[in-house]
JSON list of C-alpha atoms in Angstrom, two decimals:
[
{"chain": "R", "resi": 1, "resn": "UNK", "atom": "CA", "xyz": [-0.79, -16.26, -1.15]},
{"chain": "R", "resi": 2, "resn": "UNK", "atom": "CA", "xyz": [0.56, -13.43, -3.29]},
{"chain": "R", "resi": 3, "resn": "UNK", "atom": "CA", "xyz": [-1.82, -10.53, -3.79]},
{"chain": "R", "resi": 4, "resn": "UNK", "atom": "CA", "xyz": [0.10, -9.43, -6.85]},
{"chain": "R", "resi": 5, "resn": "UNK", "atom": "CA", "xyz": [0.41, -11.66, -9.90]},
{"chain": "R", "resi": 6, "resn": "UNK", "atom": "CA", "xyz": [3.50, -11.26, -12.02]},
{"chain": "R", "resi": 7, "resn": "UNK", "atom": "CA", "xyz": [3.95, -12.58, -15.53]},
{"chain": "R", "resi": 8, "resn": "UNK", "atom": "CA", "xyz": [5.78, -14.20, -17.05]},
{"chain": "R", "resi": 9, "resn": "UNK", "atom": "CA", "xyz": [7.46, -16.20, -14.32]},
{"chain": "R", "resi": 10, "resn": "UNK", "atom": "CA", "xyz": [10.61, -16.67, -16.40]},
{"chain": "R", "resi": 11, "resn": "UNK", "atom": "CA", "xyz": [11.98, -14.73, -19.36]},
{"chain": "R", "resi": 12, "resn": "UNK", "atom": "CA", "xyz": [15.12, -15.50, -21.32]},
{"chain": "R", "resi": 13, "resn": "UNK", "atom": "CA", "xyz": [16.16, -13.20, -24.13]},
{"chain": "R", "resi": 14, "resn": "UNK", "atom": "CA", "xyz": [19.16, -12.28, -26.23]},
{"chain": "R", "resi": 15, "resn": "UNK", "atom": "CA", "xyz": [21.17, -9.15, -25.54]},
{"chain": "R", "resi": 16, "resn": "UNK", "atom": "CA", "xyz": [19.69, -6.20, -27.44]},
{"chain": "R", "resi": 17, "resn": "UNK", "atom": "CA", "xyz": [16.09, -7.44, -27.36]},
{"chain": "R", "resi": 18, "resn": "UNK", "atom": "CA", "xyz": [13.25, -5.76, -25.54]},
{"chain": "R", "resi": 19, "resn": "UNK", "atom": "CA", "xyz": [11.15, -7.24, -22.76]},
{"chain": "R", "resi": 20, "resn": "UNK", "atom": "CA", "xyz": [8.07, -6.43, -20.71]},
{"chain": "R", "resi": 21, "resn": "UNK", "atom": "CA", "xyz": [7.13, -7.72, -17.27]},
{"chain": "R", "resi": 22, "resn": "UNK", "atom": "CA", "xyz": [3.58, -7.39, -15.94]},
{"chain": "R", "resi": 23, "resn": "UNK", "atom": "CA", "xyz": [2.22, -6.99, -12.44]},
{"chain": "R", "resi": 24, "resn": "UNK", "atom": "CA", "xyz": [-1.52, -7.31, -11.81]},
{"chain": "R", "resi": 25, "resn": "UNK", "atom": "CA", "xyz": [-3.73, -7.16, -8.75]},
{"chain": "R", "resi": 26, "resn": "UNK", "atom": "CA", "xyz": [-7.39, -7.05, -7.82]},
{"chain": "R", "resi": 27, "resn": "UNK", "atom": "CA", "xyz": [-6.52, -4.59, -5.05]},
{"chain": "R", "resi": 28, "resn": "UNK", "atom": "CA", "xyz": [-5.78, -0.89, -5.26]},
{"chain": "R", "resi": 29, "resn": "UNK", "atom": "CA", "xyz": [-2.49, 0.20, -3.75]},
{"chain": "R", "resi": 30, "resn": "UNK", "atom": "CA", "xyz": [-1.44, 3.63, -2.59]},
{"chain": "R", "resi": 31, "resn": "UNK", "atom": "CA", "xyz": [1.84, 3.10, -4.42]},
{"chain": "R", "resi": 32, "resn": "UNK", "atom": "CA", "xyz": [3.65, 0.36, -6.23]},
{"chain": "R", "resi": 33, "resn": "UNK", "atom": "CA", "xyz": [7.36, -0.33, -6.16]},
{"chain": "R", "resi": 34, "resn": "UNK", "atom": "CA", "xyz": [9.60, -2.31, -8.48]},
{"chain": "R", "resi": 35, "resn": "UNK", "atom": "CA", "xyz": [12.70, -4.04, -7.18]},
{"chain": "R", "resi": 36, "resn": "UNK", "atom": "CA", "xyz": [15.50, -6.06, -8.73]},
{"chain": "R", "resi": 37, "resn": "UNK", "atom": "CA", "xyz": [17.09, -8.83, -6.71]},
{"chain": "R", "resi": 38, "resn": "UNK", "atom": "CA", "xyz": [20.23, -10.81, -7.41]},
{"chain": "R", "resi": 39, "resn": "UNK", "atom": "CA", "xyz": [20.88, -14.27, -5.91]},
{"chain": "R", "resi": 40, "resn": "UNK", "atom": "CA", "xyz": [21.79, -14.11, -2.24]},
{"chain": "R", "resi": 41, "resn": "UNK", "atom": "CA", "xyz": [21.10, -10.38, -1.97]},
{"chain": "R", "resi": 42, "resn": "UNK", "atom": "CA", "xyz": [18.24, -8.22, -0.79]},
{"chain": "R", "resi": 43, "resn": "UNK", "atom": "CA", "xyz": [15.87, -6.48, -3.23]},
{"chain": "R", "resi": 44, "resn": "UNK", "atom": "CA", "xyz": [17.12, -3.14, -4.60]},
{"chain": "R", "resi": 45, "resn": "UNK", "atom": "CA", "xyz": [14.52, -0.45, -5.24]},
{"chain": "R", "resi": 46, "resn": "UNK", "atom": "CA", "xyz": [14.23, 0.65, -8.88]},
{"chain": "R", "resi": 47, "resn": "UNK", "atom": "CA", "xyz": [11.24, 2.96, -8.84]},
{"chain": "R", "resi": 48, "resn": "UNK", "atom": "CA", "xyz": [8.05, 3.94, -7.01]},
{"chain": "R", "resi": 49, "resn": "UNK", "atom": "CA", "xyz": [4.89, 4.84, -8.91]},
{"chain": "R", "resi": 50, "resn": "UNK", "atom": "CA", "xyz": [2.07, 6.60, -7.14]},
{"chain": "R", "resi": 51, "resn": "UNK", "atom": "CA", "xyz": [-0.33, 8.25, -9.57]},
{"chain": "R", "resi": 52, "resn": "UNK", "atom": "CA", "xyz": [-2.71, 6.29, -11.83]},
{"chain": "R", "resi": 53, "resn": "UNK", "atom": "CA", "xyz": [-1.51, 6.47, -15.42]},
{"chain": "R", "resi": 54, "resn": "UNK", "atom": "CA", "xyz": [1.96, 7.49, -14.34]},
{"chain": "R", "resi": 55, "resn": "UNK", "atom": "CA", "xyz": [4.93, 6.65, -16.56]},
{"chain": "R", "resi": 56, "resn": "UNK", "atom": "CA", "xyz": [8.49, 6.80, -15.25]},
{"chain": "R", "resi": 57, "resn": "UNK", "atom": "CA", "xyz": [11.68, 6.26, -17.19]},
{"chain": "R", "resi": 58, "resn": "UNK", "atom": "CA", "xyz": [14.99, 5.16, -15.74]},
{"chain": "R", "resi": 59, "resn": "UNK", "atom": "CA", "xyz": [17.51, 5.00, -18.60]},
{"chain": "R", "resi": 60, "resn": "UNK", "atom": "CA", "xyz": [16.42, 1.92, -20.59]},
{"chain": "R", "resi": 61, "resn": "UNK", "atom": "CA", "xyz": [13.67, 0.99, -18.11]},
{"chain": "R", "resi": 62, "resn": "UNK", "atom": "CA", "xyz": [10.11, 2.32, -18.48]},
{"chain": "R", "resi": 63, "resn": "UNK", "atom": "CA", "xyz": [7.56, 1.81, -15.72]},
{"chain": "R", "resi": 64, "resn": "UNK", "atom": "CA", "xyz": [3.81, 2.31, -16.07]},
{"chain": "R", "resi": 65, "resn": "UNK", "atom": "CA", "xyz": [1.12, 2.41, -13.39]},
{"chain": "R", "resi": 66, "resn": "UNK", "atom": "CA", "xyz": [-2.39, 1.57, -14.55]},
{"chain": "R", "resi": 67, "resn": "UNK", "atom": "CA", "xyz": [-5.12, 4.19, -14.42]},
{"chain": "R", "resi": 68, "resn": "UNK", "atom": "CA", "xyz": [-6.93, 2.25, -11.67]},
{"chain": "R", "resi": 69, "resn": "UNK", "atom": "CA", "xyz": [-3.69, 1.75, -9.72]},
{"chain": "R", "resi": 70, "resn": "UNK", "atom": "CA", "xyz": [-4.08, -2.01, -9.78]},
{"chain": "R", "resi": 71, "resn": "UNK", "atom": "CA", "xyz": [-1.57, -3.00, -12.41]},
{"chain": "R", "resi": 72, "resn": "UNK", "atom": "CA", "xyz": [1.85, -2.02, -13.61]},
{"chain": "R", "resi": 73, "resn": "UNK", "atom": "CA", "xyz": [4.41, -2.94, -16.22]},
{"chain": "R", "resi": 74, "resn": "UNK", "atom": "CA", "xyz": [8.16, -2.74, -16.58]},
{"chain": "R", "resi": 75, "resn": "UNK", "atom": "CA", "xyz": [9.62, -2.47, -20.07]},
{"chain": "R", "resi": 76, "resn": "UNK", "atom": "CA", "xyz": [13.34, -2.82, -20.75]},
{"chain": "R", "resi": 77, "resn": "UNK", "atom": "CA", "xyz": [14.71, -1.62, -24.06]},
{"chain": "R", "resi": 78, "resn": "UNK", "atom": "CA", "xyz": [17.84, -3.16, -25.57]},
{"chain": "R", "resi": 79, "resn": "UNK", "atom": "CA", "xyz": [18.42, -5.50, -22.65]},
{"chain": "R", "resi": 80, "resn": "UNK", "atom": "CA", "xyz": [21.95, -6.12, -21.45]},
{"chain": "R", "resi": 81, "resn": "UNK", "atom": "CA", "xyz": [23.40, -9.05, -19.45]},
{"chain": "R", "resi": 82, "resn": "UNK", "atom": "CA", "xyz": [23.60, -6.72, -16.45]},
{"chain": "R", "resi": 83, "resn": "UNK", "atom": "CA", "xyz": [19.79, -6.57, -16.46]},
{"chain": "R", "resi": 84, "resn": "UNK", "atom": "CA", "xyz": [19.67, -10.24, -15.44]},
{"chain": "R", "resi": 85, "resn": "UNK", "atom": "CA", "xyz": [17.91, -10.75, -12.13]},
{"chain": "R", "resi": 86, "resn": "UNK", "atom": "CA", "xyz": [14.65, -11.31, -10.31]},
{"chain": "R", "resi": 87, "resn": "UNK", "atom": "CA", "xyz": [12.21, -8.43, -10.83]},
{"chain": "R", "resi": 88, "resn": "UNK", "atom": "CA", "xyz": [9.68, -7.96, -8.07]},
{"chain": "R", "resi": 89, "resn": "UNK", "atom": "CA", "xyz": [6.68, -5.67, -7.85]},
{"chain": "R", "resi": 90, "resn": "UNK", "atom": "CA", "xyz": [5.25, -4.72, -4.49]},
{"chain": "R", "resi": 91, "resn": "UNK", "atom": "CA", "xyz": [2.14, -2.81, -3.47]},
{"chain": "R", "resi": 92, "resn": "UNK", "atom": "CA", "xyz": [2.17, -0.65, -0.36]},
{"chain": "R", "resi": 93, "resn": "UNK", "atom": "CA", "xyz": [-0.59, -0.28, 2.19]},
{"chain": "R", "resi": 94, "resn": "UNK", "atom": "CA", "xyz": [-1.86, 3.29, 2.69]},
{"chain": "R", "resi": 95, "resn": "UNK", "atom": "CA", "xyz": [-0.84, 3.74, 6.33]},
{"chain": "R", "resi": 96, "resn": "UNK", "atom": "CA", "xyz": [1.27, 0.83, 7.53]},
{"chain": "R", "resi": 97, "resn": "UNK", "atom": "CA", "xyz": [3.28, 0.81, 4.30]},
{"chain": "R", "resi": 98, "resn": "UNK", "atom": "CA", "xyz": [3.51, -2.94, 4.59]},
{"chain": "R", "resi": 99, "resn": "UNK", "atom": "CA", "xyz": [4.54, -4.36, 1.21]},
{"chain": "R", "resi": 100, "resn": "UNK", "atom": "CA", "xyz": [2.73, -7.16, -0.60]},
{"chain": "R", "resi": 101, "resn": "UNK", "atom": "CA", "xyz": [5.00, -8.72, -3.19]},
{"chain": "R", "resi": 102, "resn": "UNK", "atom": "CA", "xyz": [4.44, -10.65, -6.36]},
{"chain": "R", "resi": 103, "resn": "UNK", "atom": "CA", "xyz": [6.34, -13.91, -6.85]},
{"chain": "R", "resi": 104, "resn": "UNK", "atom": "CA", "xyz": [8.71, -12.21, -9.24]},
{"chain": "R", "resi": 105, "resn": "UNK", "atom": "CA", "xyz": [9.88, -12.59, -12.83]},
{"chain": "R", "resi": 106, "resn": "UNK", "atom": "CA", "xyz": [13.29, -14.13, -13.39]},
{"chain": "R", "resi": 107, "resn": "UNK", "atom": "CA", "xyz": [14.93, -12.38, -16.33]},
{"chain": "R", "resi": 108, "resn": "UNK", "atom": "CA", "xyz": [17.99, -13.82, -18.05]},
{"chain": "R", "resi": 109, "resn": "UNK", "atom": "CA", "xyz": [19.73, -11.79, -20.75]},
{"chain": "R", "resi": 110, "resn": "UNK", "atom": "CA", "xyz": [22.15, -13.88, -22.81]},
{"chain": "R", "resi": 111, "resn": "UNK", "atom": "CA", "xyz": [25.24, -12.24, -24.26]},
{"chain": "Y", "resi": 1, "resn": "UNK", "atom": "CA", "xyz": [21.33, 7.42, 3.92]},
{"chain": "Y", "resi": 2, "resn": "UNK", "atom": "CA", "xyz": [18.94, 4.46, 3.88]},
{"chain": "Y", "resi": 3, "resn": "UNK", "atom": "CA", "xyz": [21.55, 1.68, 4.20]},
{"chain": "Y", "resi": 4, "resn": "UNK", "atom": "CA", "xyz": [20.64, -1.40, 6.21]},
{"chain": "Y", "resi": 5, "resn": "UNK", "atom": "CA", "xyz": [23.15, -3.93, 7.52]},
{"chain": "Y", "resi": 6, "resn": "UNK", "atom": "CA", "xyz": [22.11, -7.47, 8.42]},
{"chain": "Y", "resi": 7, "resn": "UNK", "atom": "CA", "xyz": [24.13, -10.03, 10.33]},
{"chain": "Y", "resi": 8, "resn": "UNK", "atom": "CA", "xyz": [24.97, -12.76, 9.87]},
{"chain": "Y", "resi": 9, "resn": "UNK", "atom": "CA", "xyz": [24.69, -13.07, 6.08]},
{"chain": "Y", "resi": 10, "resn": "UNK", "atom": "CA", "xyz": [24.45, -16.84, 6.30]},
{"chain": "Y", "resi": 11, "resn": "UNK", "atom": "CA", "xyz": [23.48, -19.16, 9.13]},
{"chain": "Y", "resi": 12, "resn": "UNK", "atom": "CA", "xyz": [23.40, -22.95, 9.10]},
{"chain": "Y", "resi": 13, "resn": "UNK", "atom": "CA", "xyz": [21.85, -24.52, 12.17]},
{"chain": "Y", "resi": 14, "resn": "UNK", "atom": "CA", "xyz": [20.63, -27.89, 13.31]},
{"chain": "Y", "resi": 15, "resn": "UNK", "atom": "CA", "xyz": [16.95, -28.47, 13.75]},
{"chain": "Y", "resi": 16, "resn": "UNK", "atom": "CA", "xyz": [15.84, -27.60, 17.27]},
{"chain": "Y", "resi": 17, "resn": "UNK", "atom": "CA", "xyz": [18.49, -24.94, 17.85]},
{"chain": "Y", "resi": 18, "resn": "UNK", "atom": "CA", "xyz": [17.75, -21.26, 18.48]},
{"chain": "Y", "resi": 19, "resn": "UNK", "atom": "CA", "xyz": [19.03, -18.55, 16.14]},
{"chain": "Y", "resi": 20, "resn": "UNK", "atom": "CA", "xyz": [19.08, -14.76, 16.31]},
{"chain": "Y", "resi": 21, "resn": "UNK", "atom": "CA", "xyz": [19.47, -12.31, 13.45]},
{"chain": "Y", "resi": 22, "resn": "UNK", "atom": "CA", "xyz": [20.29, -8.63, 13.70]},
{"chain": "Y", "resi": 23, "resn": "UNK", "atom": "CA", "xyz": [19.30, -5.66, 11.57]},
{"chain": "Y", "resi": 24, "resn": "UNK", "atom": "CA", "xyz": [21.18, -2.36, 11.85]},
{"chain": "Y", "resi": 25, "resn": "UNK", "atom": "CA", "xyz": [19.90, 0.66, 9.93]},
{"chain": "Y", "resi": 26, "resn": "UNK", "atom": "CA", "xyz": [22.75, 3.09, 9.22]},
{"chain": "Y", "resi": 27, "resn": "UNK", "atom": "CA", "xyz": [20.70, 6.12, 10.24]},
{"chain": "Y", "resi": 28, "resn": "UNK", "atom": "CA", "xyz": [17.52, 6.74, 12.19]},
{"chain": "Y", "resi": 29, "resn": "UNK", "atom": "CA", "xyz": [14.30, 5.37, 10.71]},
{"chain": "Y", "resi": 30, "resn": "UNK", "atom": "CA", "xyz": [10.96, 5.28, 12.47]},
{"chain": "Y", "resi": 31, "resn": "UNK", "atom": "CA", "xyz": [9.69, 2.18, 10.73]},
{"chain": "Y", "resi": 32, "resn": "UNK", "atom": "CA", "xyz": [11.49, -1.14, 10.45]},
{"chain": "Y", "resi": 33, "resn": "UNK", "atom": "CA", "xyz": [10.08, -4.27, 8.79]},
{"chain": "Y", "resi": 34, "resn": "UNK", "atom": "CA", "xyz": [10.97, -7.95, 8.73]},
{"chain": "Y", "resi": 35, "resn": "UNK", "atom": "CA", "xyz": [10.15, -10.13, 5.73]},
{"chain": "Y", "resi": 36, "resn": "UNK", "atom": "CA", "xyz": [10.81, -13.75, 4.87]},
{"chain": "Y", "resi": 37, "resn": "UNK", "atom": "CA", "xyz": [11.53, -15.02, 1.37]},
{"chain": "Y", "resi": 38, "resn": "UNK", "atom": "CA", "xyz": [11.52, -18.66, 0.32]},
{"chain": "Y", "resi": 39, "resn": "UNK", "atom": "CA", "xyz": [12.88, -19.98, -2.96]},
{"chain": "Y", "resi": 40, "resn": "UNK", "atom": "CA", "xyz": [10.83, -18.95, -5.97]},
{"chain": "Y", "resi": 41, "resn": "UNK", "atom": "CA", "xyz": [8.65, -16.55, -4.02]},
{"chain": "Y", "resi": 42, "resn": "UNK", "atom": "CA", "xyz": [8.58, -12.86, -3.29]},
{"chain": "Y", "resi": 43, "resn": "UNK", "atom": "CA", "xyz": [9.21, -11.65, 0.26]},
{"chain": "Y", "resi": 44, "resn": "UNK", "atom": "CA", "xyz": [6.35, -12.09, 2.75]},
{"chain": "Y", "resi": 45, "resn": "UNK", "atom": "CA", "xyz": [5.65, -9.68, 5.59]},
{"chain": "Y", "resi": 46, "resn": "UNK", "atom": "CA", "xyz": [6.44, -10.90, 9.11]},
{"chain": "Y", "resi": 47, "resn": "UNK", "atom": "CA", "xyz": [6.28, -7.90, 11.44]},
{"chain": "Y", "resi": 48, "resn": "UNK", "atom": "CA", "xyz": [7.04, -4.21, 11.74]},
{"chain": "Y", "resi": 49, "resn": "UNK", "atom": "CA", "xyz": [8.03, -1.62, 14.30]},
{"chain": "Y", "resi": 50, "resn": "UNK", "atom": "CA", "xyz": [7.25, 2.05, 14.72]},
{"chain": "Y", "resi": 51, "resn": "UNK", "atom": "CA", "xyz": [10.25, 3.14, 16.78]},
{"chain": "Y", "resi": 52, "resn": "UNK", "atom": "CA", "xyz": [10.44, 0.53, 19.57]},
{"chain": "Y", "resi": 53, "resn": "UNK", "atom": "CA", "xyz": [6.78, -0.50, 19.39]},
{"chain": "Y", "resi": 54, "resn": "UNK", "atom": "CA", "xyz": [5.92, -3.68, 17.49]},
{"chain": "Y", "resi": 55, "resn": "UNK", "atom": "CA", "xyz": [2.69, -2.72, 15.69]},
{"chain": "Y", "resi": 56, "resn": "UNK", "atom": "CA", "xyz": [1.77, -5.81, 13.72]},
{"chain": "Y", "resi": 57, "resn": "UNK", "atom": "CA", "xyz": [2.69, -9.47, 13.46]},
{"chain": "Y", "resi": 58, "resn": "UNK", "atom": "CA", "xyz": [1.77, -11.70, 10.55]},
{"chain": "Y", "resi": 59, "resn": "UNK", "atom": "CA", "xyz": [0.15, -15.08, 11.10]},
{"chain": "Y", "resi": 60, "resn": "UNK", "atom": "CA", "xyz": [3.37, -16.44, 9.57]},
{"chain": "Y", "resi": 61, "resn": "UNK", "atom": "CA", "xyz": [5.09, -15.44, 12.82]},
{"chain": "Y", "resi": 62, "resn": "UNK", "atom": "CA", "xyz": [4.47, -18.44, 15.06]},
{"chain": "Y", "resi": 63, "resn": "UNK", "atom": "CA", "xyz": [5.10, -18.49, 18.80]},
{"chain": "Y", "resi": 64, "resn": "UNK", "atom": "CA", "xyz": [8.65, -19.65, 18.10]},
{"chain": "Y", "resi": 65, "resn": "UNK", "atom": "CA", "xyz": [9.46, -16.30, 16.52]},
{"chain": "Y", "resi": 66, "resn": "UNK", "atom": "CA", "xyz": [10.09, -13.12, 18.47]},
{"chain": "Y", "resi": 67, "resn": "UNK", "atom": "CA", "xyz": [11.30, -9.74, 17.29]},
{"chain": "Y", "resi": 68, "resn": "UNK", "atom": "CA", "xyz": [12.51, -6.77, 19.29]},
{"chain": "Y", "resi": 69, "resn": "UNK", "atom": "CA", "xyz": [13.64, -3.22, 18.67]},
{"chain": "Y", "resi": 70, "resn": "UNK", "atom": "CA", "xyz": [14.63, -2.14, 22.19]},
{"chain": "Y", "resi": 71, "resn": "UNK", "atom": "CA", "xyz": [15.91, 1.38, 21.50]},
{"chain": "Y", "resi": 72, "resn": "UNK", "atom": "CA", "xyz": [14.12, 2.08, 18.27]},
{"chain": "Y", "resi": 73, "resn": "UNK", "atom": "CA", "xyz": [17.31, 1.65, 16.27]},
{"chain": "Y", "resi": 74, "resn": "UNK", "atom": "CA", "xyz": [18.58, -1.89, 15.60]},
{"chain": "Y", "resi": 75, "resn": "UNK", "atom": "CA", "xyz": [16.26, -4.90, 15.65]},
{"chain": "Y", "resi": 76, "resn": "UNK", "atom": "CA", "xyz": [16.66, -8.60, 16.35]},
{"chain": "Y", "resi": 77, "resn": "UNK", "atom": "CA", "xyz": [14.65, -11.56, 15.14]},
{"chain": "Y", "resi": 78, "resn": "UNK", "atom": "CA", "xyz": [14.93, -14.78, 17.14]},
{"chain": "Y", "resi": 79, "resn": "UNK", "atom": "CA", "xyz": [13.67, -18.19, 16.11]},
{"chain": "Y", "resi": 80, "resn": "UNK", "atom": "CA", "xyz": [13.45, -20.83, 18.81]},
{"chain": "Y", "resi": 81, "resn": "UNK", "atom": "CA", "xyz": [13.48, -24.58, 18.18]},
{"chain": "Y", "resi": 82, "resn": "UNK", "atom": "CA", "xyz": [14.15, -24.14, 14.49]},
{"chain": "Y", "resi": 83, "resn": "UNK", "atom": "CA", "xyz": [12.44, -26.39, 11.97]},
{"chain": "Y", "resi": 84, "resn": "UNK", "atom": "CA", "xyz": [13.42, -27.23, 8.42]},
{"chain": "Y", "resi": 85, "resn": "UNK", "atom": "CA", "xyz": [10.51, -25.14, 7.18]},
{"chain": "Y", "resi": 86, "resn": "UNK", "atom": "CA", "xyz": [12.17, -22.06, 8.70]},
{"chain": "Y", "resi": 87, "resn": "UNK", "atom": "CA", "xyz": [14.87, -22.24, 6.03]},
{"chain": "Y", "resi": 88, "resn": "UNK", "atom": "CA", "xyz": [14.56, -19.00, 4.07]},
{"chain": "Y", "resi": 89, "resn": "UNK", "atom": "CA", "xyz": [16.07, -15.58, 3.46]},
{"chain": "Y", "resi": 90, "resn": "UNK", "atom": "CA", "xyz": [15.14, -13.17, 6.26]},
{"chain": "Y", "resi": 91, "resn": "UNK", "atom": "CA", "xyz": [15.06, -9.56, 5.10]},
{"chain": "Y", "resi": 92, "resn": "UNK", "atom": "CA", "xyz": [14.97, -6.33, 7.04]},
{"chain": "Y", "resi": 93, "resn": "UNK", "atom": "CA", "xyz": [13.73, -3.08, 5.52]},
{"chain": "Y", "resi": 94, "resn": "UNK", "atom": "CA", "xyz": [13.32, 0.54, 6.60]},
{"chain": "Y", "resi": 95, "resn": "UNK", "atom": "CA", "xyz": [11.28, 3.37, 5.18]},
{"chain": "Y", "resi": 96, "resn": "UNK", "atom": "CA", "xyz": [12.92, 6.56, 3.93]},
{"chain": "Y", "resi": 97, "resn": "UNK", "atom": "CA", "xyz": [12.34, 9.80, 5.85]},
{"chain": "Y", "resi": 98, "resn": "UNK", "atom": "CA", "xyz": [9.26, 10.63, 3.79]},
{"chain": "Y", "resi": 99, "resn": "UNK", "atom": "CA", "xyz": [7.83, 7.17, 4.66]},
{"chain": "Y", "resi": 100, "resn": "UNK", "atom": "CA", "xyz": [7.22, 6.48, 1.00]},
{"chain": "Y", "resi": 101, "resn": "UNK", "atom": "CA", "xyz": [9.89, 3.99, -0.06]},
{"chain": "Y", "resi": 102, "resn": "UNK", "atom": "CA", "xyz": [11.29, 0.83, 1.53]},
{"chain": "Y", "resi": 103, "resn": "UNK", "atom": "CA", "xyz": [14.97, -0.07, 1.43]},
{"chain": "Y", "resi": 104, "resn": "UNK", "atom": "CA", "xyz": [16.18, -3.56, 2.18]},
{"chain": "Y", "resi": 105, "resn": "UNK", "atom": "CA", "xyz": [19.25, -5.03, 3.76]},
{"chain": "Y", "resi": 106, "resn": "UNK", "atom": "CA", "xyz": [21.21, -7.83, 2.13]},
{"chain": "Y", "resi": 107, "resn": "UNK", "atom": "CA", "xyz": [19.34, -10.43, 4.14]},
{"chain": "Y", "resi": 108, "resn": "UNK", "atom": "CA", "xyz": [20.28, -13.39, 6.31]},
{"chain": "Y", "resi": 109, "resn": "UNK", "atom": "CA", "xyz": [20.10, -16.78, 4.60]},
{"chain": "Y", "resi": 110, "resn": "UNK", "atom": "CA", "xyz": [19.04, -19.42, 7.15]},
{"chain": "Y", "resi": 111, "resn": "UNK", "atom": "CA", "xyz": [19.48, -23.11, 6.44]},
{"chain": "Y", "resi": 112, "resn": "UNK", "atom": "CA", "xyz": [18.10, -25.58, 8.98]},
{"chain": "Y", "resi": 113, "resn": "UNK", "atom": "CA", "xyz": [19.54, -29.07, 8.62]}
]
């Protein structure tokens, strides 16, 4: 059972379009991390958000952490084929730092 | 440097055989985690170590699974009498020095036939 719900499950868009991926939970996490994973590889950390209401930008990627620290979103502007991958959100426990992952959103950007 | 090396990258084994995976962090990290990921799912927590001490094991970790971290550096995960349901990607992760972010290895893909 995944504690974090991600939506949509799949997203296919044309190069140059924008997209948003959502991550929601009924639990509060001390921090939330976003990863991107390519087939046959381990997840690669994109960003960590810690403070409620926090917004972080990483080039064309914008990450938001909800005020109550239960939900988050990832927005990609002008998507490129290189953005294709599985995007995972994960909430961290306060002391053990054990991660609880969502099931992921598979993003496909068509050239 | 938070690099993590996992070996082997791929393992195909017959049902009933034992397999062992290894995780080698490039530098010293107090905490080391094992996760399992099946197709279409996010990784699920299996166990973690604080130095050489195994602090928690998930209910997913049946008696056929055992993990060790004998010197607080590398770790091994052994599965005895493998079953087809064990087929998955096994991921190792370490925390950075501030214990705030987790970095994953490339994983070991296990296929039980």
